[in-house]
Coordinates of C-alpha atoms and ligand atoms in Angstrom, one line a residue:
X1 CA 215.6 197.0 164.7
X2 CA 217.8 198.4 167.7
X3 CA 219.1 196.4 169.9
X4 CA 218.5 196.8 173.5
X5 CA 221.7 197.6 175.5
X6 CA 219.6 198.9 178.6
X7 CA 216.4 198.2 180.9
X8 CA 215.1 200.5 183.4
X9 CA 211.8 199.4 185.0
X10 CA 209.7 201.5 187.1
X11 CA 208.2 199.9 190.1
X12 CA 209.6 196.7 191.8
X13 CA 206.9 194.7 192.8
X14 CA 205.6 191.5 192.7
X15 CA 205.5 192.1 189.1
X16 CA 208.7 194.3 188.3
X17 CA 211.1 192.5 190.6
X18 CA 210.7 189.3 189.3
X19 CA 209.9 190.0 185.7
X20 CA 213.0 191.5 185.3
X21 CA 215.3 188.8 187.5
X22 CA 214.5 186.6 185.2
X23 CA 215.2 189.1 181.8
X24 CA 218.7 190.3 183.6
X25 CA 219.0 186.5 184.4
X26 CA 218.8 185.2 180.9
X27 CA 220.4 188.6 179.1
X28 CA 223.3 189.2 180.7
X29 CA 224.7 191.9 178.3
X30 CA 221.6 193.9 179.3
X31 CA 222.1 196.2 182.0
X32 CA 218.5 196.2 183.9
X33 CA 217.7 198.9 186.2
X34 CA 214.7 198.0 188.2
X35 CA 214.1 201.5 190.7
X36 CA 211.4 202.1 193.2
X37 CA 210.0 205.2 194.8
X38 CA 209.8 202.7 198.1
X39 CA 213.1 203.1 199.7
X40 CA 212.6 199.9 202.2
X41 CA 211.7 197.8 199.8
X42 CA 215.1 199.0 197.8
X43 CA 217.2 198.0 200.5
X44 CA 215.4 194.9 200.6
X45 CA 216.0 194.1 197.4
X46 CA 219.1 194.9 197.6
X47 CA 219.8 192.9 201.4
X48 CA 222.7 190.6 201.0
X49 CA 220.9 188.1 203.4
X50 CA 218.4 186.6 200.3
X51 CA 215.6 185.9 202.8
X52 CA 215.1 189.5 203.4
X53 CA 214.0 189.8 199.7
X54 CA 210.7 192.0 199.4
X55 CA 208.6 189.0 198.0
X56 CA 208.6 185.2 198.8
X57 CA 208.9 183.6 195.6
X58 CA 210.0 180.0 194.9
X59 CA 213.3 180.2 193.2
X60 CA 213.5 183.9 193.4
X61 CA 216.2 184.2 195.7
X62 CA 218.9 181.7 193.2
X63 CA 217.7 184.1 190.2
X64 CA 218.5 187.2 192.0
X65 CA 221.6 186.0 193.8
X66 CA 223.4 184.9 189.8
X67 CA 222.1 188.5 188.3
X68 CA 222.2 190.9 191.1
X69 CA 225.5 193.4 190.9
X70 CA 226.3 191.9 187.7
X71 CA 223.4 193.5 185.1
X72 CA 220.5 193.7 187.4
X73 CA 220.5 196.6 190.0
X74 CA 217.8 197.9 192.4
X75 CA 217.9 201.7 193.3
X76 CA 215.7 204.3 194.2
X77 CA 217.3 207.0 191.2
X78 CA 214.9 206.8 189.3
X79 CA 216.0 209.9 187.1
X80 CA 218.8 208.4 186.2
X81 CA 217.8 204.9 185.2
X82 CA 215.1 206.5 182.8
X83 CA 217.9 208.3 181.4
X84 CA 220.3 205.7 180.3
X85 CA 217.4 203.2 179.4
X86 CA 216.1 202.5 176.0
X87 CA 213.6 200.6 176.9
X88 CA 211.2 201.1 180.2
X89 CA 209.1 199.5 181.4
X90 CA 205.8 200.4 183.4
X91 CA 205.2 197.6 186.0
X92 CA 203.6 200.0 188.9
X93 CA 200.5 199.2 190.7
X94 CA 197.0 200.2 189.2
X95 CA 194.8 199.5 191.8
X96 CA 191.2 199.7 192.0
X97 CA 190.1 203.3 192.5
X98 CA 188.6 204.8 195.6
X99 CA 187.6 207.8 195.2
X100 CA 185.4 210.3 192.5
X101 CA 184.6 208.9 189.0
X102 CA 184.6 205.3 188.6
X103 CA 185.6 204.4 192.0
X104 CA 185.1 201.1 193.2
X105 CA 185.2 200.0 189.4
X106 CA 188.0 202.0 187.6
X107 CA 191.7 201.8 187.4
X108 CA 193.5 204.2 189.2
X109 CA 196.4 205.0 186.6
X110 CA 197.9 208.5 188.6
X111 CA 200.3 206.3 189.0
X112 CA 200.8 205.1 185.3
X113 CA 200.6 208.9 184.1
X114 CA 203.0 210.2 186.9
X115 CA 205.2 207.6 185.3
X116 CA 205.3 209.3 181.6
X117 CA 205.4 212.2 182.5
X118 CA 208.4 211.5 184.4
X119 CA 209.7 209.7 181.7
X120 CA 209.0 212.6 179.0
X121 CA 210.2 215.4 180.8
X122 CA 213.7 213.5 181.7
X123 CA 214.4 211.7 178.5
X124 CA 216.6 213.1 176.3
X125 CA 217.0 209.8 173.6
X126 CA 214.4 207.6 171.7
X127 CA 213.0 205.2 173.8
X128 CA 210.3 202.1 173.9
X129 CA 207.8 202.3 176.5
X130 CA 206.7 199.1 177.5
X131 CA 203.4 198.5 179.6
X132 CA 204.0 196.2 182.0
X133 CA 201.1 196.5 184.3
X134 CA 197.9 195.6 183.1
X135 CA 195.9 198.8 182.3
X136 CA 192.2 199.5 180.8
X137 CA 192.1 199.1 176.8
X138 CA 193.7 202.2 175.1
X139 CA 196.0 203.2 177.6
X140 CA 198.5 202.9 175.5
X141 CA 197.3 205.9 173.4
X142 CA 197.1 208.0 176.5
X143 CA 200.7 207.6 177.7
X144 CA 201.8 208.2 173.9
X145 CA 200.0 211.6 174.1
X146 CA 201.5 212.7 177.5
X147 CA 205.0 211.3 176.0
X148 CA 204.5 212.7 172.9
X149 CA 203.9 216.2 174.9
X150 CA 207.9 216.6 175.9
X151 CA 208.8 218.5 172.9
X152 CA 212.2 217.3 173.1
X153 CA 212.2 215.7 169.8
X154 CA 212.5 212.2 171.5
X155 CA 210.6 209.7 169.8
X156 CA 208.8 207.3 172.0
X157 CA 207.0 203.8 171.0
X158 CA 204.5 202.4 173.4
X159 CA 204.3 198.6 173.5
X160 CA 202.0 196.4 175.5
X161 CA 203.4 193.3 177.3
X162 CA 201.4 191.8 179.7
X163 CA 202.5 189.6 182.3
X164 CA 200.7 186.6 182.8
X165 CA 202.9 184.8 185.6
X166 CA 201.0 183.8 188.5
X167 CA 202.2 184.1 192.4
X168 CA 203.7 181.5 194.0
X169 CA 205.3 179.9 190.5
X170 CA 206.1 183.4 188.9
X171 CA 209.8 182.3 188.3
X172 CA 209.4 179.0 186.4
X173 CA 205.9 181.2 184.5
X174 CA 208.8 183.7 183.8
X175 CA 211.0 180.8 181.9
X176 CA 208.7 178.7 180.7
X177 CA 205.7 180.9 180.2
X178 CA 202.7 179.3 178.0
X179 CA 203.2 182.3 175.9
X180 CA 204.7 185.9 175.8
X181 CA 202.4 189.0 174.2
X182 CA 203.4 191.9 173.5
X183 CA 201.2 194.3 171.1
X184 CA 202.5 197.0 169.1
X185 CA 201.4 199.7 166.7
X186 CA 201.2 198.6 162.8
X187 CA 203.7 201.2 161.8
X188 CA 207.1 200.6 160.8
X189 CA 208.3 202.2 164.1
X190 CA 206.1 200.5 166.2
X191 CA 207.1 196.9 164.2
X192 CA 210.6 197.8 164.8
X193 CA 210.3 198.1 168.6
X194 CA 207.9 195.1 168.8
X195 CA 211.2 193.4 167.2
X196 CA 213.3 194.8 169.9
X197 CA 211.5 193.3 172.7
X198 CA 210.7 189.9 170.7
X199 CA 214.8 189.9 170.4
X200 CA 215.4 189.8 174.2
X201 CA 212.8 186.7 174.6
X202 CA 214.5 184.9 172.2
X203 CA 217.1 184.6 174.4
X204 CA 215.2 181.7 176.5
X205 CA 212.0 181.3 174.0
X206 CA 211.2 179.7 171.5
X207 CA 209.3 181.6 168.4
X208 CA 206.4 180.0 168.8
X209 CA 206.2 181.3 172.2
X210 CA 205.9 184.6 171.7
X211 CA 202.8 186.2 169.9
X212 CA 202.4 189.9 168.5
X213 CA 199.6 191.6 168.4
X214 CA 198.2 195.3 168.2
X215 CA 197.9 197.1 170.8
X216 CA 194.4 197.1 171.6
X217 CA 194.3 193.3 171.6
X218 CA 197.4 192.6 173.7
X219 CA 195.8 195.0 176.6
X220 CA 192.2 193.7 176.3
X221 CA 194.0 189.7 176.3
X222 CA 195.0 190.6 179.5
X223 CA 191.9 191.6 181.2
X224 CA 190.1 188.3 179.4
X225 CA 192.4 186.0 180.4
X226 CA 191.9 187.0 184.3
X227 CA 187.9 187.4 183.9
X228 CA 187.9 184.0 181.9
X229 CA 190.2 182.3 184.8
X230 CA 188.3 183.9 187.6
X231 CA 185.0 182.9 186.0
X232 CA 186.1 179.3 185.9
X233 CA 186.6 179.4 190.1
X234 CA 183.5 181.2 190.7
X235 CA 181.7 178.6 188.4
X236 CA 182.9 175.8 190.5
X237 CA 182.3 177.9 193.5
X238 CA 178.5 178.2 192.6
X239 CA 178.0 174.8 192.1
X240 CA 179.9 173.7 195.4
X241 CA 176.9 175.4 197.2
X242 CA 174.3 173.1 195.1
X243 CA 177.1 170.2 196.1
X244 CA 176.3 170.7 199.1
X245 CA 173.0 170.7 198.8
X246 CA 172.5 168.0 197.5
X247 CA 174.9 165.4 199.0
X248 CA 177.0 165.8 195.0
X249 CA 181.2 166.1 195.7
X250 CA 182.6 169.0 194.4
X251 CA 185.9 167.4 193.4
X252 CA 184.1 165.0 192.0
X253 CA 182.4 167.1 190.0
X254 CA 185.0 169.3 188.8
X255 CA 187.2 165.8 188.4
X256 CA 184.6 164.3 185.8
X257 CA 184.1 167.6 183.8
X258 CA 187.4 168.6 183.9
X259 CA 188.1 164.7 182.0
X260 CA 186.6 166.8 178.7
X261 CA 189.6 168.3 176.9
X262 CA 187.3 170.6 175.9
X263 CA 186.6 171.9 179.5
X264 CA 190.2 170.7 181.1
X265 CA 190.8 170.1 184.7
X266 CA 192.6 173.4 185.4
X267 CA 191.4 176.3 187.8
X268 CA 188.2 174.4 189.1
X269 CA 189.8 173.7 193.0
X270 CA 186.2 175.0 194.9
X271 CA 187.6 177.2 197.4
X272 CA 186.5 179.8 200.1
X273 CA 186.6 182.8 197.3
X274 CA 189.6 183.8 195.0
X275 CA 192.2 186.9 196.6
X276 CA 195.2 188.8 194.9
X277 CA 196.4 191.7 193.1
X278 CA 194.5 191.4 189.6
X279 CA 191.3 189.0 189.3
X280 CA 189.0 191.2 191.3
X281 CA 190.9 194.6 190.4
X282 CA 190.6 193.5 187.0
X283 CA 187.3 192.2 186.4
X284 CA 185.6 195.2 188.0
X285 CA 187.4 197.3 185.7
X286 CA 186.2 194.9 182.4
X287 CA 182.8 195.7 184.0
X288 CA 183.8 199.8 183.8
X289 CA 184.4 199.8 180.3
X290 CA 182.4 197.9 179.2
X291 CA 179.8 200.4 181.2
X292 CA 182.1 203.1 179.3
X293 CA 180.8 202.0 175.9
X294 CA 177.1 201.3 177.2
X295 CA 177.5 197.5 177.1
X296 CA 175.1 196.9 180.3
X297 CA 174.4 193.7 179.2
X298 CA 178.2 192.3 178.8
X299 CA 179.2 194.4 182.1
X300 CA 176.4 193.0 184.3
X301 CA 177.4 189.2 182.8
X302 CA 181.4 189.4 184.0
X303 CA 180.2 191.7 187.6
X304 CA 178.6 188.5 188.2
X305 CA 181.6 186.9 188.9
X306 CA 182.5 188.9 191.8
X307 CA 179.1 188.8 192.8
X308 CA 179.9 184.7 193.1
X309 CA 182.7 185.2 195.1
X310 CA 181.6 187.9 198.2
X311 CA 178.9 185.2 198.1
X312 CA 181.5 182.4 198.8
X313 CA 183.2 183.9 201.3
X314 CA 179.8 185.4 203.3
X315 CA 178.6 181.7 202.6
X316 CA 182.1 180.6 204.5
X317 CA 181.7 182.8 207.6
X318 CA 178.0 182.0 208.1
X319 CA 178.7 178.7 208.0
X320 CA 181.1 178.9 210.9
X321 CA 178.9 181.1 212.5
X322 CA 176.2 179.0 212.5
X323 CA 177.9 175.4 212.8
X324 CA 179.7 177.3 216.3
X325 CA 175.9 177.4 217.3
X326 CA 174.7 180.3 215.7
X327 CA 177.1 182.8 217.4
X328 CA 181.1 183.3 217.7
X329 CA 181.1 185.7 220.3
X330 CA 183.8 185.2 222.3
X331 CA 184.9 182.4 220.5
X332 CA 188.0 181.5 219.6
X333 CA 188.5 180.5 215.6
X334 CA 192.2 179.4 214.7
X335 CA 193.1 180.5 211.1
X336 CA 195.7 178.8 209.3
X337 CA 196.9 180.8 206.0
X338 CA 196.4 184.5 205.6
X339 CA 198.2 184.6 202.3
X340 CA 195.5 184.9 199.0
X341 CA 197.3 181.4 197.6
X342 CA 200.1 178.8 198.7
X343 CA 204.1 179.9 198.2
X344 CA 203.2 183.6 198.5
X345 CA 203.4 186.4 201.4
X346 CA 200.8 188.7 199.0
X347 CA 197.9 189.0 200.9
X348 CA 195.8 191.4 198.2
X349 CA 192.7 190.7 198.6
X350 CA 192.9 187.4 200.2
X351 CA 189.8 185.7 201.2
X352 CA 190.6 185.6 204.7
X353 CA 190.6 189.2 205.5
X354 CA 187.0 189.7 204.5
X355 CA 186.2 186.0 206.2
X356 CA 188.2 187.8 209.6
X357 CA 186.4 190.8 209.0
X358 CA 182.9 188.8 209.5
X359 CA 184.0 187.1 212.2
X360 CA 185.3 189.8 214.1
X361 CA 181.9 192.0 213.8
X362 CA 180.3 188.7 215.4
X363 CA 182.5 189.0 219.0
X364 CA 185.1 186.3 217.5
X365 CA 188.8 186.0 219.0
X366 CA 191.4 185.2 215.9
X367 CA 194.5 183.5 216.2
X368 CA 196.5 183.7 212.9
X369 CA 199.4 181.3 211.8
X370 CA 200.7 181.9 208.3
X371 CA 204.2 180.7 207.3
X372 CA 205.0 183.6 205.6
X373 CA 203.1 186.4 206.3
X374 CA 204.2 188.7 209.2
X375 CA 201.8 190.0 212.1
X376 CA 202.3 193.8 210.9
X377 CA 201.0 193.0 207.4
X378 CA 197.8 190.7 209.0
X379 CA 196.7 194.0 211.0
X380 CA 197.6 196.8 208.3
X381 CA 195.1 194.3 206.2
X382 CA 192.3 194.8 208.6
X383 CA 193.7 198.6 209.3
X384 CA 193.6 198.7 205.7
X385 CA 189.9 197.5 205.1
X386 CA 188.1 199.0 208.0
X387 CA 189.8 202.7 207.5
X388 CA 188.2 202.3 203.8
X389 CA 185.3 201.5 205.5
X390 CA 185.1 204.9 207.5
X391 CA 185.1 202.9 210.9
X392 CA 186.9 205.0 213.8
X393 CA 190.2 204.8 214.8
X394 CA 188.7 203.5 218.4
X395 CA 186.5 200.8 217.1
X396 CA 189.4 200.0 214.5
X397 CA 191.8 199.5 217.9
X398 CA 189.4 197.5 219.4
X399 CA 188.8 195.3 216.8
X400 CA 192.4 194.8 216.2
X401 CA 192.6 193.5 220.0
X402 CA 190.5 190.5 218.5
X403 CA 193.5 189.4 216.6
X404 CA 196.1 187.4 217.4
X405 CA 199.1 186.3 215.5
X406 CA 201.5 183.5 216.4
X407 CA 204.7 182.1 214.6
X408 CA 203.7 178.5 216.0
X409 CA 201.0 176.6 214.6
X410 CA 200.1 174.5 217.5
X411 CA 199.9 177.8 219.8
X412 CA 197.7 179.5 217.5
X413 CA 195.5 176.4 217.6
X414 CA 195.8 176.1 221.4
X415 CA 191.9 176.4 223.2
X416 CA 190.4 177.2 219.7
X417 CA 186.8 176.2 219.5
X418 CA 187.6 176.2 215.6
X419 CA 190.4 175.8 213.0
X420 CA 189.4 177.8 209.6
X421 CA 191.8 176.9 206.6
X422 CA 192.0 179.7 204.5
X423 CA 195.5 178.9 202.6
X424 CA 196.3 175.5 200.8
X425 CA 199.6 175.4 202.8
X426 CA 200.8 171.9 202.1
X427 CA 202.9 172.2 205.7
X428 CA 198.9 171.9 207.0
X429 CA 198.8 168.6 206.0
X430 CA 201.7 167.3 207.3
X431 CA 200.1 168.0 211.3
X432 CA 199.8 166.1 213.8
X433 CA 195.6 166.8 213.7
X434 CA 195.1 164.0 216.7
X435 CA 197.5 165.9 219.2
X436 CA 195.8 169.3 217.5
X437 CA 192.7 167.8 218.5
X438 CA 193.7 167.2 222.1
X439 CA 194.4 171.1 222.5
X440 CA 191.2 171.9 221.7
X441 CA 187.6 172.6 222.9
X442 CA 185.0 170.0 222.1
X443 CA 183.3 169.7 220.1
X444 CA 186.1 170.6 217.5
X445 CA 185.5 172.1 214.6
X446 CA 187.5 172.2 211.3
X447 CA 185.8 174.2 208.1
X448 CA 188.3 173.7 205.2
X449 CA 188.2 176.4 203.2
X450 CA 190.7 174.9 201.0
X451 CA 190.0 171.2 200.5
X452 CA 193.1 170.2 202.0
X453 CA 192.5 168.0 204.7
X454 CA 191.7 163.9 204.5
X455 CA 188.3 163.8 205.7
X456 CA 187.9 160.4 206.9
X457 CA 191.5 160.7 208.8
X458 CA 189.8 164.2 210.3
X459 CA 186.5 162.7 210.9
X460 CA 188.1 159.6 212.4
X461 CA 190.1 161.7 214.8
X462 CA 186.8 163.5 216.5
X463 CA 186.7 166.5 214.5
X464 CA 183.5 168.5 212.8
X465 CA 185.0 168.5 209.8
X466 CA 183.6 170.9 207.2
X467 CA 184.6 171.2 203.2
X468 CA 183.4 173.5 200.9
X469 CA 180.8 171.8 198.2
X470 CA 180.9 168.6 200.4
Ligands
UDX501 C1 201.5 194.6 189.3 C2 201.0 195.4 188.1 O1 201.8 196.4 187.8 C3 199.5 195.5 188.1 O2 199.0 196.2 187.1 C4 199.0 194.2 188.1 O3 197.7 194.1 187.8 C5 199.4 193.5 189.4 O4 200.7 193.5 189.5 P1 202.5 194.5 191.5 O5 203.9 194.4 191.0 O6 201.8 193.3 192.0 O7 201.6 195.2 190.4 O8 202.3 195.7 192.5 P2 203.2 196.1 193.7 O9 203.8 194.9 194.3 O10 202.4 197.1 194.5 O11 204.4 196.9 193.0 C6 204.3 198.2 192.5 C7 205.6 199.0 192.9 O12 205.6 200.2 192.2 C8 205.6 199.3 194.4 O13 206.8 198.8 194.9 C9 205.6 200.9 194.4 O14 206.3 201.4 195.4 C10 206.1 201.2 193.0 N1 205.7 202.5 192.6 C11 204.4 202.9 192.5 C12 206.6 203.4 192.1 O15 207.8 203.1 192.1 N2 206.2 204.6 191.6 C13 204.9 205.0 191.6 O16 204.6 206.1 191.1 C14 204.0 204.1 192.1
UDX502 C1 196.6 185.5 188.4 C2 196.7 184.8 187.0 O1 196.7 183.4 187.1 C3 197.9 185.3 186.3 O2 198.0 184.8 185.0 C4 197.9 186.8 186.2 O3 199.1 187.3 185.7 C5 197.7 187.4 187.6 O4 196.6 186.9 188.2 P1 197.6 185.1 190.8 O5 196.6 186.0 191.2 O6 199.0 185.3 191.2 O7 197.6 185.0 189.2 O8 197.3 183.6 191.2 P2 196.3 182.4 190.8 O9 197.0 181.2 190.8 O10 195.6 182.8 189.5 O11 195.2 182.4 191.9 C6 194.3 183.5 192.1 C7 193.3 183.1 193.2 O12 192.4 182.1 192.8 C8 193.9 182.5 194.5 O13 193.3 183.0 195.6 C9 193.7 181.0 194.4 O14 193.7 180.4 195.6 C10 192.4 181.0 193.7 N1 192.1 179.7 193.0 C11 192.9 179.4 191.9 C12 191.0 178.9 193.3 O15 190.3 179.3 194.3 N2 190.7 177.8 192.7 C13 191.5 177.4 191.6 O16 191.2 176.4 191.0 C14 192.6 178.2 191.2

């Protein structure tokens, strides 16, 4: 087995960056290169003013501050760090893609490929090549090919190592994760660098912690875990529509089935629709293979969750719509939390941009507050969207006019006709909803898409106070 001496990884994300914090943190006489083709965010990593780091992350900023200029290093030369590394890792982005065969479905792995072949043309050592990002099953045996392709004689082994941390808690995921996978190829080589890797967990986990696996297995865990985890909200998001229905409390629901140990109480908060970087990304592209190898049947089943949650968050905007009268035009609706989740600034795919989006096309005036995300990357969302969409650069100004953002809550709330809670923000509880009430016009309305509010302190106050599956 060879011991690692030095880390490069490609692509310092919300993945990268904080994966390999924590591996420079706990492996100190490993020299980790983390390098980025995205200059800014470079320097941002590399700010000596910690709050200027790329990505809010609980505890992220102590992590870096202990490892940074001592073993871990950000830089844009990427040539260089592939060079001296013997082991890389692959932690770019591999979003859905949009264009030609598969779009809308597919991973887009240029960037993935771009990677190896970087990494085979510059390399002049053995090296393992450890996928870090999640990618479609048998990915693994495409970037061997392309590495394989050099003709250097460099030998190169292809792991699998999915991350599993989630946003928002990603450093304490990263030390105490429920388990570490990493998937290797049953020869001798590929045992030997599966050993390599396992070595530098051992420095803060515990055996048991960490399980091997082929290849095949470790990259089609990945995917399952995120369908299984997104199928669990859209579950309780289905039946929070029959909850209401019916006068049945969703959390009271979810409370007494979660009491089974064999269901558990985990993942089941209702909510206005699940956001970020993998679940939908992901599950679209279980659907594409499992298309790929003419399983309609088994595709249709997990597309179904994503089905679930447009649903829930049309269901959310309608709902406004129609509570505020059965129009919003010209309305102002307040939105606290822009962020897809609590203790994040990612925004991927967050529920409130499509919620906005609805909105919006219905005349409405919205007045952002998030405590973390910034009024640049609110509008480059809706930019972001409606571009994709085809919509012209004058209706895309125009509808931008509809947005406000504001760094104070209590302005953003200021003549609303409507508060929307879209992020589970605990600071949102903590208001002062009577004087909030005050600044508004009657009658109020709150629609929580979050189930964070008291409602008989909200009801008591005057507010219209709407929960999902209540
Ligand atoms: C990751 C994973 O890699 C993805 O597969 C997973 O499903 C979600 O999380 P993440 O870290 O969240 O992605 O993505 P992002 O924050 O966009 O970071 C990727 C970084 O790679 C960016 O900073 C981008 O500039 C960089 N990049 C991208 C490169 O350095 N080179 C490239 O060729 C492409
Ligand atoms: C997820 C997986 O949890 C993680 O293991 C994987 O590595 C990446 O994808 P992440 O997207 O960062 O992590 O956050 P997660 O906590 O899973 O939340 C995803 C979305 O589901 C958020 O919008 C969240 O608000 C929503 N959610 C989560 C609910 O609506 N209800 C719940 O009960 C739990």
């Amino acid at each position: 087995m060879k011991k690692i001496k030095n880390i490069c990884c490609l692509g310092a994300g919300y993945v990268g960056g904080p994966t390999m914090s924590v591996i420079a943190l706990k492996c100190p006489e490993i020299k980790v290169n983390v390098v980025d083709l995205n200059a800014d965010r470079i320097a941002a990593w590399n700010d000596v003013n910690l709050e200027n780091l790329p990505i809010y992350e609980p505890g992220l900023d102590e992590v870096v501050s202990e490892a940074r200029g001592r073993n871990l290093f950000f830089s844009t030369d990427i040539n260089t760090a592939i060079k001296e590394a013997d082991m890389i890792f692959i932690a770019v982005n591999t979003p859905t893609k949009n264009y030609g065969e598969g779009k809308g479905m597919a991973a887009d792995l240029k960037f993935v490929e771009l990677c190896a072949r970087q990494i085979a043309e510059i390399s002049t050592n053995d090296k393992i090549i450890v996928e870090k990002s999640t990618l479609p099953v048998r990915t693994a045996k495409t970037l061997q090919t392309i590495l394989e392709s050099n003709g250097n004689n460099v030998n190169f082994e292809v792991l699998s190592n999915p991350e599993f941390l989630a946003e928002g808690t990603a450093i304490n995921d990263l030390l105490n994760p429920d388990r570490v996978l990493i998937g290797g190829s049953k020869t001798e080589s590929g045992q030997n660098a599966v050993k390599s890797l396992v070595d530098i967990y051992s420095n803060w986990l515990s055996p048991q912690q960490i399980l091997t696996t082929n290849l095949w297995s470790s990259e089609l865990s990945k995917l399952t875990a995120n369908a299984f985890l997104a199928q669990r909200i859209s579950s309780i998001n289905a039946l929070s529509a029959l909850c209401e229905a019916t006068e049945a409390d969703v959390d009271e629901v979810a409370n007494a089935i979660g009491k089974d140990s064999r269901i558990g109480s985990k993942f089941m908060k209702a909510s206005v629709g699940f956001g970020g970087s993998c679940f939908q990304k992901d599950i679209l592209n279980l659907v594409y293979l499992c298309r790929h190898f003419n399983l309609p049947e088994v595709a249709n089943y997990w597309e179904q969750v994503i089905i679930l949650n447009d649903y829930q968050k049309h269901r959310f905007a309608k709902k406004i719509i129609n509570s505020l009268f059965n129009t919003v035009n010209g309305k102002k609706i307040a939105f606290l939390g822009w962020a897809f989740k609590k203790n994040t600034n990612d925004t991927r795919e967050s529920a409130s941009i499509y919620v906005a989006e609805l909105l919006i096309e219905d005349g409405a005036e919205i007045n952002v507050y998030d405590p973390k995300v910034s009024c640049e990357k609110i509008k480059m969302d809706m930019r972001n969207l409606w571009e994709l969409k085809g919509i012209n650069e004058d209706v895309i100004f125009s509808k931008l006019a509809q947005i406000k953002v504001y760094d104070d809550p209590y302005e953003a709330v200021n003549s609303s006709h409507a508060i929307a809670i879209l992020t589970e923000w605990d600071e949102f509880r903590d208001y002062n909803w009577t004087s909030i009430y005050e600044k508004m016009y009657k009658p109020a309305f709150i629609f929580d898409g979050r189930g964070v509010l008291d409602v008989n302190e909200i009801n008591k106050i005057g507010f219209n106070y709407y929960s999902i599956g209540k």
